[in-house]
Tab-separated table of N, CA and C in Angstrom:
chain	number	residue	atom	x	y	z
A	1	SER	N	22.418	-8.356	-8.499
A	1	SER	CA	23.614	-7.725	-7.948
A	1	SER	C	23.287	-6.316	-7.485
A	2	GLU	N	24.206	-5.698	-6.750
A	2	GLU	CA	23.991	-4.344	-6.254
A	2	GLU	C	23.847	-3.339	-7.384
A	3	ASP	N	24.441	-3.603	-8.522
A	3	ASP	CA	24.378	-2.665	-9.640
A	3	ASP	C	23.026	-2.671	-10.337
A	4	ASP	N	22.166	-3.640	-10.018
A	4	ASP	CA	20.885	-3.778	-10.705
A	4	ASP	C	19.732	-3.072	-10.003
A	5	GLY	N	20.003	-2.350	-8.954
A	5	GLY	CA	18.903	-1.695	-8.261
A	5	GLY	C	19.373	-0.958	-7.036
A	6	GLN	N	18.410	-0.616	-6.184
A	6	GLN	CA	18.693	0.100	-4.951
A	6	GLN	C	18.270	-0.759	-3.769
A	7	TYR	N	18.944	-0.563	-2.651
A	7	TYR	CA	18.560	-1.194	-1.405
A	7	TYR	C	18.001	-0.099	-0.518
A	8	LEU	N	16.729	-0.242	-0.137
A	8	LEU	CA	16.024	0.818	0.574
A	8	LEU	C	15.580	0.351	1.952
A	9	ALA	N	15.709	1.219	2.930
A	9	ALA	CA	15.087	1.033	4.233
A	9	ALA	C	13.762	1.790	4.164
A	10	VAL	N	12.665	1.085	4.416
A	10	VAL	CA	11.343	1.671	4.214
A	10	VAL	C	10.490	1.534	5.467
A	11	GLY	N	9.431	2.331	5.534
A	11	GLY	CA	8.490	2.273	6.644
A	11	GLY	C	7.108	2.647	6.156
A	12	ASN	N	6.262	3.087	7.075
A	12	ASN	CA	4.889	3.461	6.731
A	12	ASN	C	4.766	4.881	6.198
A	13	PHE	N	5.843	5.614	6.178
A	13	PHE	CA	5.792	7.000	5.728
A	13	PHE	C	6.583	7.140	4.441
A	14	PRO	N	6.315	8.167	3.657
A	14	PRO	CA	6.833	8.255	2.293
A	14	PRO	C	8.345	8.410	2.145
A	15	ALA	N	9.068	8.776	3.186
A	15	ALA	CA	10.524	8.907	3.074
A	15	ALA	C	11.165	7.523	3.137
A	16	VAL	N	12.159	7.295	2.299
A	16	VAL	CA	12.932	6.051	2.329
A	16	VAL	C	14.408	6.408	2.408
A	17	GLN	N	15.195	5.464	2.837
A	17	GLN	CA	16.640	5.656	2.934
A	17	GLN	C	17.316	4.658	1.995
A	18	GLU	N	18.124	5.165	1.063
A	18	GLU	CA	18.914	4.274	0.218
A	18	GLU	C	20.147	3.859	1.008
A	19	MET	N	20.390	2.555	1.073
A	19	MET	CA	21.455	2.013	1.906
A	19	MET	C	22.626	1.509	1.065
A	20	ASP	N	23.828	1.651	1.607
A	20	ASP	CA	25.014	1.004	1.052
A	20	ASP	C	25.088	-0.367	1.711
A	21	MET	N	25.022	-1.419	0.927
A	21	MET	CA	24.933	-2.761	1.485
A	21	MET	C	26.250	-3.265	2.063
A	22	ASP	N	27.359	-2.672	1.726
A	22	ASP	CA	28.634	-3.085	2.310
A	22	ASP	C	28.830	-2.499	3.704
A	23	SER	N	28.521	-1.212	3.854
A	23	SER	CA	28.755	-0.533	5.132
A	23	SER	C	27.490	-0.380	5.972
A	24	LEU	N	26.313	-0.564	5.353
A	24	LEU	CA	25.011	-0.335	5.977
A	24	LEU	C	24.815	1.128	6.388
A	25	ILE	N	25.499	2.012	5.713
A	25	ILE	CA	25.350	3.445	5.925
A	25	ILE	C	24.295	3.972	4.957
A	26	VAL	N	23.525	4.946	5.439
A	26	VAL	CA	22.538	5.586	4.570
A	26	VAL	C	23.279	6.413	3.528
A	27	LYS	N	23.051	6.087	2.262
A	27	LYS	CA	23.664	6.842	1.173
A	27	LYS	C	22.888	8.120	0.885
A	28	GLU	N	21.553	8.000	0.928
A	28	GLU	CA	20.718	9.150	0.575
A	28	GLU	C	19.305	8.957	1.111
A	29	ALA	N	18.746	10.021	1.697
A	29	ALA	CA	17.339	10.028	2.078
A	29	ALA	C	16.545	10.476	0.861
A	30	LYS	N	15.462	9.782	0.572
A	30	LYS	CA	14.671	10.090	-0.614
A	30	LYS	C	13.227	10.364	-0.216
A	31	GLN	N	12.656	11.369	-0.823
A	31	GLN	CA	11.240	11.678	-0.649
A	31	GLN	C	10.497	11.259	-1.916
A	32	PHE	N	9.267	10.799	-1.749
A	32	PHE	CA	8.454	10.466	-2.905
A	32	PHE	C	8.165	11.739	-3.686
A	33	ASP	N	8.059	11.628	-5.007
A	33	ASP	CA	7.914	12.823	-5.850
A	33	ASP	C	6.491	13.365	-5.923
A	34	GLN	N	5.579	12.783	-5.169
A	34	GLN	CA	4.209	13.291	-5.087
A	34	GLN	C	3.844	13.410	-3.612
A	35	LYS	N	2.846	14.242	-3.320
A	35	LYS	CA	2.466	14.443	-1.919
A	35	LYS	C	1.751	13.205	-1.395
A	36	SER	N	2.431	12.491	-0.532
A	36	SER	CA	1.921	11.245	0.018
A	36	SER	C	1.789	11.371	1.526
A	37	LEU	N	0.704	10.815	2.074
A	37	LEU	CA	0.488	10.821	3.515
A	37	LEU	C	1.022	9.566	4.179
A	38	ALA	N	0.972	8.452	3.465
A	38	ALA	CA	1.400	7.176	4.032
A	38	ALA	C	1.667	6.185	2.903
A	39	THR	N	2.384	5.145	3.253
A	39	THR	CA	2.692	4.065	2.323
A	39	THR	C	2.836	2.781	3.127
A	40	SER	N	3.499	1.791	2.583
A	40	SER	CA	3.656	0.518	3.268
A	40	SER	C	5.116	0.077	3.272
A	41	PRO	N	5.564	-0.533	4.365
A	41	PRO	CA	6.898	-1.122	4.366
A	41	PRO	C	6.919	-2.483	3.667
A	42	HIS	N	5.743	-2.975	3.288
A	42	HIS	CA	5.629	-4.304	2.677
A	42	HIS	C	5.450	-4.196	1.166
A	43	TRP	N	6.521	-3.890	0.476
A	43	TRP	CA	6.487	-3.856	-0.983
A	43	TRP	C	6.199	-5.261	-1.478
A	44	ARG	N	5.485	-5.356	-2.588
A	44	ARG	CA	5.121	-6.663	-3.152
A	44	ARG	C	5.830	-6.843	-4.491
A	45	ARG	N	6.496	-7.954	-4.656
A	45	ARG	CA	7.088	-8.282	-5.951
A	45	ARG	C	5.960	-8.710	-6.881
A	46	GLU	N	6.039	-8.273	-8.131
A	46	GLU	CA	5.042	-8.708	-9.111
A	46	GLU	C	5.405	-10.110	-9.577
A	47	VAL	N	4.398	-10.933	-9.672
A	47	VAL	CA	4.585	-12.317	-10.074
A	47	VAL	C	5.059	-12.351	-11.528
A	48	GLY	N	6.195	-12.998	-11.760
A	48	GLY	CA	6.702	-13.157	-13.118
A	48	GLY	C	7.298	-11.904	-13.731
A	49	ALA	N	7.619	-10.899	-12.898
A	49	ALA	CA	8.164	-9.637	-13.431
A	49	ALA	C	9.328	-9.183	-12.559
A	50	ASN	N	10.138	-8.308	-13.085
A	50	ASN	CA	11.251	-7.735	-12.336
A	50	ASN	C	10.865	-6.341	-11.834
A	51	SER	N	9.763	-6.283	-11.119
A	51	SER	CA	9.253	-5.021	-10.596
A	51	SER	C	8.529	-5.285	-9.285
A	52	SER	N	8.290	-4.211	-8.556
A	52	SER	CA	7.562	-4.275	-7.290
A	52	SER	C	6.393	-3.310	-7.350
A	53	ILE	N	5.387	-3.576	-6.533
A	53	ILE	CA	4.263	-2.642	-6.409
A	53	ILE	C	4.155	-2.185	-4.968
A	54	ASN	N	3.709	-0.965	-4.809
A	54	ASN	CA	3.434	-0.419	-3.489
A	54	ASN	C	2.451	0.729	-3.667
A	55	PHE	N	1.777	1.073	-2.599
A	55	PHE	CA	0.762	2.114	-2.674
A	55	PHE	C	1.196	3.341	-1.894
A	56	HIS	N	0.522	4.429	-2.189
A	56	HIS	CA	0.628	5.653	-1.394
A	56	HIS	C	-0.788	6.150	-1.140
A	57	ILE	N	-1.026	6.615	0.076
A	57	ILE	CA	-2.285	7.271	0.419
A	57	ILE	C	-2.058	8.758	0.156
A	58	MET	N	-2.906	9.330	-0.708
A	58	MET	CA	-2.694	10.710	-1.147
A	58	MET	C	-3.989	11.498	-1.027
A	59	GLU	N	-3.874	12.767	-0.655
A	59	GLU	CA	-5.055	13.623	-0.586
A	59	GLU	C	-5.632	13.799	-1.984
A	60	ASN	N	-6.973	13.869	-2.051
A	60	ASN	CA	-7.608	14.154	-3.337
A	60	ASN	C	-8.248	15.542	-3.302
A	61	ASP	N	-8.789	15.955	-4.415
A	61	ASP	CA	-9.359	17.307	-4.530
A	61	ASP	C	-10.706	17.465	-3.832
A	62	ASN	N	-11.278	16.375	-3.315
A	62	ASN	CA	-12.592	16.419	-2.670
A	62	ASN	C	-12.503	16.431	-1.146
A	63	GLY	N	-11.299	16.616	-0.597
A	63	GLY	CA	-11.135	16.625	0.853
A	63	GLY	C	-10.937	15.249	1.449
A	64	GLY	N	-10.883	14.224	0.628
A	64	GLY	CA	-10.657	12.866	1.099
A	64	GLY	C	-9.276	12.383	0.718
A	65	VAL	N	-9.129	11.070	0.707
A	65	VAL	CA	-7.839	10.475	0.341
A	65	VAL	C	-8.042	9.381	-0.695
A	66	ASN	N	-7.031	9.199	-1.507
A	66	ASN	CA	-7.019	8.148	-2.518
A	66	ASN	C	-5.996	7.084	-2.163
A	67	MET	N	-6.287	5.870	-2.553
A	67	MET	CA	-5.319	4.778	-2.558
A	67	MET	C	-4.758	4.777	-3.975
A	68	THR	N	-3.460	5.019	-4.120
A	68	THR	CA	-2.832	5.068	-5.436
A	68	THR	C	-1.737	4.015	-5.476
A	69	LEU	N	-1.836	3.131	-6.446
A	69	LEU	CA	-0.888	2.022	-6.572
A	69	LEU	C	0.140	2.344	-7.653
A	70	PHE	N	1.411	2.066	-7.344
A	70	PHE	CA	2.514	2.343	-8.254
A	70	PHE	C	3.306	1.074	-8.546
A	71	ARG	N	3.882	1.034	-9.718
A	71	ARG	CA	4.822	-0.020	-10.122
A	71	ARG	C	6.221	0.598	-10.106
A	72	PHE	N	7.132	-0.022	-9.360
A	72	PHE	CA	8.515	0.434	-9.260
A	72	PHE	C	9.406	-0.549	-10.008
A	73	ASN	N	10.317	-0.017	-10.799
A	73	ASN	CA	11.264	-0.861	-11.534
A	73	ASN	C	12.570	-0.950	-10.744
A	74	SER	N	13.715	-0.724	-11.332
A	74	SER	CA	14.972	-0.983	-10.625
A	74	SER	C	15.399	0.117	-9.654
A	75	THR	N	14.750	1.279	-9.689
A	75	THR	CA	15.070	2.333	-8.726
A	75	THR	C	13.787	2.941	-8.168
A	76	TYR	N	13.934	3.627	-7.053
A	76	TYR	CA	12.799	4.292	-6.419
A	76	TYR	C	12.220	5.372	-7.332
A	77	GLU	N	13.091	6.005	-8.099
A	77	GLU	CA	12.657	7.083	-8.990
A	77	GLU	C	11.946	6.556	-10.237
A	78	ASP	N	12.207	5.324	-10.607
A	78	ASP	CA	11.632	4.726	-11.818
A	78	ASP	C	10.312	4.034	-11.469
A	79	HIS	N	9.240	4.813	-11.433
A	79	HIS	CA	7.934	4.270	-11.077
A	79	HIS	C	6.849	4.881	-11.956
A	80	ALA	N	5.736	4.183	-12.024
A	80	ALA	CA	4.585	4.656	-12.790
A	80	ALA	C	3.314	4.284	-12.038
A	81	GLN	N	2.319	5.144	-12.133
A	81	GLN	CA	1.039	4.878	-11.490
A	81	GLN	C	0.310	3.774	-12.239
A	82	ILE	N	-0.220	2.817	-11.484
A	82	ILE	CA	-1.053	1.752	-12.051
A	82	ILE	C	-2.504	2.189	-12.040
A	83	GLY	N	-2.969	2.695	-10.885
A	83	GLY	CA	-4.360	3.116	-10.751
A	83	GLY	C	-4.586	3.797	-9.419
A	84	THR	N	-5.764	4.396	-9.271
A	84	THR	CA	-6.101	5.101	-8.042
A	84	THR	C	-7.611	5.061	-7.825
A	85	PHE	N	-8.022	5.155	-6.574
A	85	PHE	CA	-9.451	5.269	-6.262
A	85	PHE	C	-9.611	5.955	-4.910
A	86	ALA	N	-10.754	6.583	-4.723
A	86	ALA	CA	-11.059	7.270	-3.466
A	86	ALA	C	-11.387	6.248	-2.391
A	87	LEU	N	-10.759	6.401	-1.243
A	87	LEU	CA	-11.070	5.541	-0.103
A	87	LEU	C	-12.341	6.047	0.583
A	88	PRO	N	-13.113	5.153	1.192
A	88	PRO	CA	-14.338	5.588	1.874
A	88	PRO	C	-14.061	6.420	3.124
A	89	HIS	N	-12.854	6.302	3.681
A	89	HIS	CA	-12.429	7.068	4.856
A	89	HIS	C	-10.905	6.973	4.951
A	90	GLU	N	-10.313	7.736	5.847
A	90	GLU	CA	-8.866	7.694	6.051
A	90	GLU	C	-8.532	6.437	6.840
A	91	SER	N	-8.302	5.356	6.126
A	91	SER	CA	-8.118	4.047	6.734
A	91	SER	C	-6.643	3.738	6.975
A	92	LEU	N	-6.386	2.989	8.011
A	92	LEU	CA	-5.051	2.479	8.277
A	92	LEU	C	-4.855	1.233	7.421
A	93	ILE	N	-4.165	1.395	6.305
A	93	ILE	CA	-3.870	0.273	5.414
A	93	ILE	C	-2.371	0.032	5.510
A	94	HIS	N	-2.000	-1.115	5.994
A	94	HIS	CA	-0.591	-1.406	6.251
A	94	HIS	C	0.058	-2.196	5.123
A	95	MET	N	-0.728	-3.006	4.428
A	95	MET	CA	-0.163	-3.786	3.331
A	95	MET	C	-1.256	-4.246	2.386
A	96	ILE	N	-0.849	-4.652	1.200
A	96	ILE	CA	-1.745	-5.224	0.201
A	96	ILE	C	-1.201	-6.587	-0.178
A	97	SER	N	-1.988	-7.336	-0.915
A	97	SER	CA	-1.546	-8.603	-1.496
A	97	SER	C	-1.657	-8.499	-3.002
A	98	ASN	N	-1.077	-9.456	-3.697
A	98	ASN	CA	-1.230	-9.451	-5.152
A	98	ASN	C	-1.164	-10.849	-5.722
A	99	THR	N	-1.837	-10.985	-6.846
A	99	THR	CA	-1.800	-12.180	-7.678
A	99	THR	C	-1.102	-11.756	-8.971
A	100	PRO	N	-0.969	-12.620	-9.944
A	100	PRO	CA	-0.376	-12.175	-11.209
A	100	PRO	C	-1.139	-11.030	-11.885
A	101	ASN	N	-2.448	-10.933	-11.639
A	101	ASN	CA	-3.261	-9.946	-12.347
A	101	ASN	C	-3.912	-8.868	-11.491
A	102	TYR	N	-3.966	-9.051	-10.183
A	102	TYR	CA	-4.712	-8.129	-9.322
A	102	TYR	C	-3.959	-7.790	-8.040
A	103	ALA	N	-4.168	-6.567	-7.576
A	103	ALA	CA	-3.794	-6.175	-6.218
A	103	ALA	C	-5.038	-6.328	-5.363
A	104	VAL	N	-4.885	-6.896	-4.176
A	104	VAL	CA	-5.978	-7.080	-3.225
A	104	VAL	C	-5.789	-6.052	-2.121
A	105	ILE	N	-6.769	-5.161	-1.971
A	105	ILE	CA	-6.671	-4.053	-1.030
A	105	ILE	C	-7.803	-4.173	-0.018
A	106	VAL	N	-7.451	-4.313	1.246
A	106	VAL	CA	-8.427	-4.467	2.317
A	106	VAL	C	-8.517	-3.152	3.090
A	107	VAL	N	-9.728	-2.610	3.174
A	107	VAL	CA	-9.976	-1.358	3.891
A	107	VAL	C	-10.807	-1.688	5.130
A	108	SER	N	-10.159	-1.606	6.283
A	108	SER	CA	-10.831	-1.899	7.550
A	108	SER	C	-11.722	-0.741	7.964
A	109	PRO	N	-12.765	-1.021	8.765
A	109	PRO	CA	-13.623	0.053	9.266
A	109	PRO	C	-12.978	0.762	10.459
A	110	VAL	N	-11.733	1.157	10.250
A	110	VAL	CA	-10.967	1.869	11.261
A	110	VAL	C	-10.357	3.076	10.563
A	111	SER	N	-10.609	4.267	11.094
A	111	SER	CA	-10.007	5.459	10.494
A	111	SER	C	-8.849	5.928	11.360
A	112	ILE	N	-7.931	6.645	10.721
A	112	ILE	CA	-6.835	7.259	11.450
A	112	ILE	C	-6.719	8.708	11.012
A	113	ASP	N	-6.059	9.493	11.814
A	113	ASP	CA	-5.915	10.919	11.542
A	113	ASP	C	-4.524	11.175	10.968
A	114	PHE	N	-4.424	11.227	9.631
A	114	PHE	CA	-3.133	11.421	8.974
A	114	PHE	C	-2.491	12.745	9.374
A	115	GLN	N	-3.310	13.781	9.584
A	115	GLN	CA	-2.759	15.087	9.940
A	115	GLN	C	-2.119	15.054	11.328
A	116	ALA	N	-2.749	14.388	12.276
A	116	ALA	CA	-2.174	14.278	13.624
A	116	ALA	C	-0.879	13.477	13.584
A	117	ILE	N	-0.857	12.447	12.775
A	117	ILE	CA	0.353	11.631	12.661
A	117	ILE	C	1.496	12.470	12.106
A	118	THR	N	1.213	13.200	11.048
A	118	THR	CA	2.245	13.994	10.387
A	118	THR	C	2.637	15.224	11.195
A	119	ASN	N	1.654	15.993	11.628
A	119	ASN	CA	1.937	17.278	12.280
A	119	ASN	C	2.339	17.153	13.747
A	120	ASN	N	1.771	16.178	14.454
A	120	ASN	CA	2.028	16.039	15.885
A	120	ASN	C	2.934	14.866	16.213
A	121	LYS	N	3.406	14.166	15.176
A	121	LYS	CA	4.279	12.992	15.370
A	121	LYS	C	3.612	11.957	16.286
A	122	THR	N	2.300	11.790	16.090
A	122	THR	CA	1.513	10.852	16.879
A	122	THR	C	1.604	9.465	16.268
A	123	TYR	N	1.700	8.450	17.099
A	123	TYR	CA	1.732	7.076	16.626
A	123	TYR	C	0.373	6.741	15.997
A	124	PRO	N	0.330	6.121	14.796
A	124	PRO	CA	-0.943	5.905	14.084
A	124	PRO	C	-2.041	5.243	14.905
A	125	VAL	N	-1.710	4.233	15.684
A	125	VAL	CA	-2.739	3.507	16.427
A	125	VAL	C	-3.410	4.421	17.458
A	126	LYS	N	-2.707	5.419	17.954
A	126	LYS	CA	-3.299	6.338	18.944
A	126	LYS	C	-4.373	7.216	18.327
A	127	THR	N	-4.415	7.335	17.005
A	127	THR	CA	-5.445	8.154	16.352
A	127	THR	C	-6.578	7.292	15.782
A	128	ALA	N	-6.512	5.990	16.008
A	128	ALA	CA	-7.482	5.067	15.413
A	128	ALA	C	-8.873	5.228	16.027
A	129	THR	N	-9.881	5.188	15.152
A	129	THR	CA	-11.274	5.250	15.569
A	129	THR	C	-12.037	4.143	14.850
A	130	LYS	N	-12.756	3.303	15.610
A	130	LYS	CA	-13.573	2.244	15.018
A	130	LYS	C	-14.826	2.868	14.431
A	131	LEU	N	-15.102	2.551	13.169
A	131	LEU	CA	-16.284	3.071	12.483
A	131	LEU	C	-17.403	2.039	12.489
A	132	ASN	N	-18.617	2.478	12.367
A	132	ASN	CA	-19.764	1.582	12.282
A	132	ASN	C	-19.955	1.187	10.820
A	133	ASP	N	-19.086	0.309	10.335
A	133	ASP	CA	-19.068	-0.082	8.924
A	133	ASP	C	-18.507	-1.486	8.824
A	134	THR	N	-18.425	-2.008	7.627
A	134	THR	CA	-17.847	-3.327	7.402
A	134	THR	C	-16.476	-3.186	6.749
A	135	MET	N	-15.706	-4.247	6.802
A	135	MET	CA	-14.450	-4.297	6.069
A	135	MET	C	-14.796	-4.373	4.587
A	136	GLN	N	-14.050	-3.640	3.761
A	136	GLN	CA	-14.283	-3.644	2.320
A	136	GLN	C	-13.029	-4.123	1.598
A	137	VAL	N	-13.242	-4.875	0.527
A	137	VAL	CA	-12.137	-5.393	-0.275
A	137	VAL	C	-12.261	-4.820	-1.681
A	138	TYR	N	-11.141	-4.333	-2.190
A	138	TYR	CA	-11.054	-3.796	-3.542
A	138	TYR	C	-10.040	-4.620	-4.319
A	139	LEU	N	-10.309	-4.845	-5.590
A	139	LEU	CA	-9.359	-5.490	-6.489
A	139	LEU	C	-8.962	-4.484	-7.556
A	140	MET	N	-7.653	-4.305	-7.749
A	140	MET	CA	-7.178	-3.418	-8.799
A	140	MET	C	-6.446	-4.259	-9.844
A	141	ASN	N	-6.882	-4.116	-11.087
A	141	ASN	CA	-6.244	-4.818	-12.195
A	141	ASN	C	-4.851	-4.235	-12.390
A	142	LEU	N	-3.827	-5.085	-12.338
A	142	LEU	CA	-2.443	-4.611	-12.444
A	142	LEU	C	-2.051	-4.239	-13.871
A	143	ARG	N	-2.870	-4.595	-14.844
A	143	ARG	CA	-2.563	-4.251	-16.240
A	143	ARG	C	-3.086	-2.867	-16.625
A	144	ASP	N	-4.336	-2.559	-16.185
A	144	ASP	CA	-4.942	-1.296	-16.638
A	144	ASP	C	-5.431	-0.391	-15.502
A	145	GLY	N	-5.279	-0.802	-14.247
A	145	GLY	CA	-5.635	0.043	-13.114
A	145	GLY	C	-7.116	0.108	-12.776
A	146	THR	N	-7.957	-0.629	-13.496
A	146	THR	CA	-9.386	-0.599	-13.161
A	146	THR	C	-9.610	-1.240	-11.792
A	147	VAL	N	-10.658	-0.767	-11.119
A	147	VAL	CA	-10.926	-1.212	-9.758
A	147	VAL	C	-12.293	-1.870	-9.688
A	148	MET	N	-12.323	-3.020	-9.054
A	148	MET	CA	-13.587	-3.681	-8.722
A	148	MET	C	-13.759	-3.524	-7.222
A	149	ASP	N	-14.908	-2.994	-6.800
A	149	ASP	CA	-15.140	-2.819	-5.378
A	149	ASP	C	-16.503	-3.376	-5.011
A	150	GLY	N	-16.887	-3.141	-3.794
A	150	GLY	CA	-18.191	-3.594	-3.355
A	150	GLY	C	-18.166	-4.940	-2.668
A	151	PHE	N	-16.974	-5.404	-2.326
A	151	PHE	CA	-16.861	-6.668	-1.615
A	151	PHE	C	-16.831	-6.378	-0.126
A	152	ASP	N	-17.958	-6.534	0.546
A	152	ASP	CA	-18.044	-6.278	1.982
A	152	ASP	C	-17.824	-7.578	2.745
A	153	VAL	N	-17.076	-7.488	3.836
A	153	VAL	CA	-16.843	-8.625	4.717
A	153	VAL	C	-17.613	-8.342	5.996
A	154	ASN	N	-18.633	-9.126	6.251
A	154	ASN	CA	-19.503	-8.875	7.395
A	154	ASN	C	-19.102	-9.633	8.654
A	155	ASP	N	-18.019	-10.381	8.616
A	155	ASP	CA	-17.525	-11.121	9.772
A	155	ASP	C	-16.860	-10.129	10.730
A	156	THR	N	-17.487	-9.882	11.893
A	156	THR	CA	-16.968	-8.869	12.814
A	156	THR	C	-15.633	-9.272	13.436
A	157	SER	N	-15.253	-10.538	13.366
A	157	SER	CA	-13.932	-10.923	13.882
A	157	SER	C	-12.822	-10.432	12.959
A	158	LEU	N	-13.189	-9.965	11.767
A	158	LEU	CA	-12.217	-9.447	10.815
A	158	LEU	C	-12.352	-7.939	10.627
A	159	GLU	N	-12.672	-7.238	11.692
A	159	GLU	CA	-12.854	-5.788	11.579
A	159	GLU	C	-11.564	-5.051	11.297
A	160	PHE	N	-10.445	-5.610	11.694
A	160	PHE	CA	-9.181	-4.919	11.496
A	160	PHE	C	-8.107	-5.948	11.173
A	161	ALA	N	-7.446	-5.762	10.060
A	161	ALA	CA	-6.364	-6.661	9.667
A	161	ALA	C	-5.249	-5.824	9.056
A	162	THR	N	-4.043	-6.034	9.528
A	162	THR	CA	-2.931	-5.282	8.956
A	162	THR	C	-2.117	-6.119	7.993
A	163	HIS	N	-2.079	-7.434	8.179
A	163	HIS	CA	-1.267	-8.290	7.316
A	163	HIS	C	-2.135	-9.357	6.655
A	164	HIS	N	-1.995	-9.438	5.360
A	164	HIS	CA	-2.587	-10.542	4.604
A	164	HIS	C	-1.624	-10.822	3.464
A	165	ILE	N	-1.156	-12.062	3.380
A	165	ILE	CA	-0.068	-12.297	2.439
A	165	ILE	C	-0.385	-13.289	1.341
A	166	ASN	N	-1.267	-14.195	1.585
A	166	ASN	CA	-1.550	-15.213	0.579
A	166	ASN	C	-2.707	-14.784	-0.310
A	167	ALA	N	-2.426	-14.648	-1.595
A	167	ALA	CA	-3.470	-14.322	-2.572
A	167	ALA	C	-3.166	-15.113	-3.837
A	168	TRP	N	-4.204	-15.656	-4.437
A	168	TRP	CA	-4.017	-16.417	-5.659
A	168	TRP	C	-5.302	-16.409	-6.466
A	169	GLU	N	-5.184	-16.856	-7.700
A	169	GLU	CA	-6.335	-16.906	-8.597
A	169	GLU	C	-6.733	-18.360	-8.822
A	170	GLU	N	-8.019	-18.621	-8.710
A	170	GLU	CA	-8.595	-19.932	-9.015
A	170	GLU	C	-9.703	-19.702	-10.030
A	171	SER	N	-9.442	-20.079	-11.274
A	171	SER	CA	-10.398	-19.865	-12.338
A	171	SER	C	-10.744	-18.382	-12.426
A	172	GLN	N	-11.984	-18.017	-12.137
A	172	GLN	CA	-12.433	-16.624	-12.184
A	172	GLN	C	-12.407	-15.945	-10.811
A	173	ASP	N	-11.917	-16.641	-9.784
A	173	ASP	CA	-11.967	-16.138	-8.413
A	173	ASP	C	-10.588	-15.686	-7.925
A	174	ILE	N	-10.605	-14.705	-7.040
A	174	ILE	CA	-9.419	-14.281	-6.313
A	174	ILE	C	-9.610	-14.777	-4.871
A	175	VAL	N	-8.649	-15.508	-4.363
A	175	VAL	CA	-8.709	-16.051	-3.010
A	175	VAL	C	-7.566	-15.432	-2.215
A	176	PHE	N	-7.850	-15.019	-0.970
A	176	PHE	CA	-6.775	-14.499	-0.132
A	176	PHE	C	-7.071	-14.794	1.329
A	177	ASP	N	-6.011	-14.872	2.112
A	177	ASP	CA	-6.099	-15.145	3.539
A	177	ASP	C	-5.969	-13.851	4.327
A	178	ILE	N	-6.786	-13.728	5.347
A	178	ILE	CA	-6.605	-12.644	6.332
A	178	ILE	C	-6.367	-13.313	7.663
């Protein structure tokens, strides 16, 4: 029911709009409580839980950016960090996938300029630069935030992917579609 949570209009940037579902009027504009450069409009429901996960791209102390995953409960304000890791570059990450135990994070060999997007109101794709690298896949444990990385995808037809939705566990393996 409406009393059990919030209805949010979301996008790729950290501001969200809380909506009144009867009138479709914006009740309140909300900013994330940490300095975030980007996020995803594709929130993921956790399997078997009454919560959602979503990430924020955040500057780190080394001049780079981190992928930080959060668990959101019934409101935008009720969230907790699951885990974080340094990205190899400022990548355009539009969405993640998840299984009951892992978040699947695909980092394409495409960088974007977060500062130009924010400061100059530039469309993200206009700042995109193809890197001489491979696509990388990271798995983040949803229970303790540990990250498994080092999964390189050498198929050049998969150099850039914004949507991947099917992810599941088979025995000890994580399988997902791009």
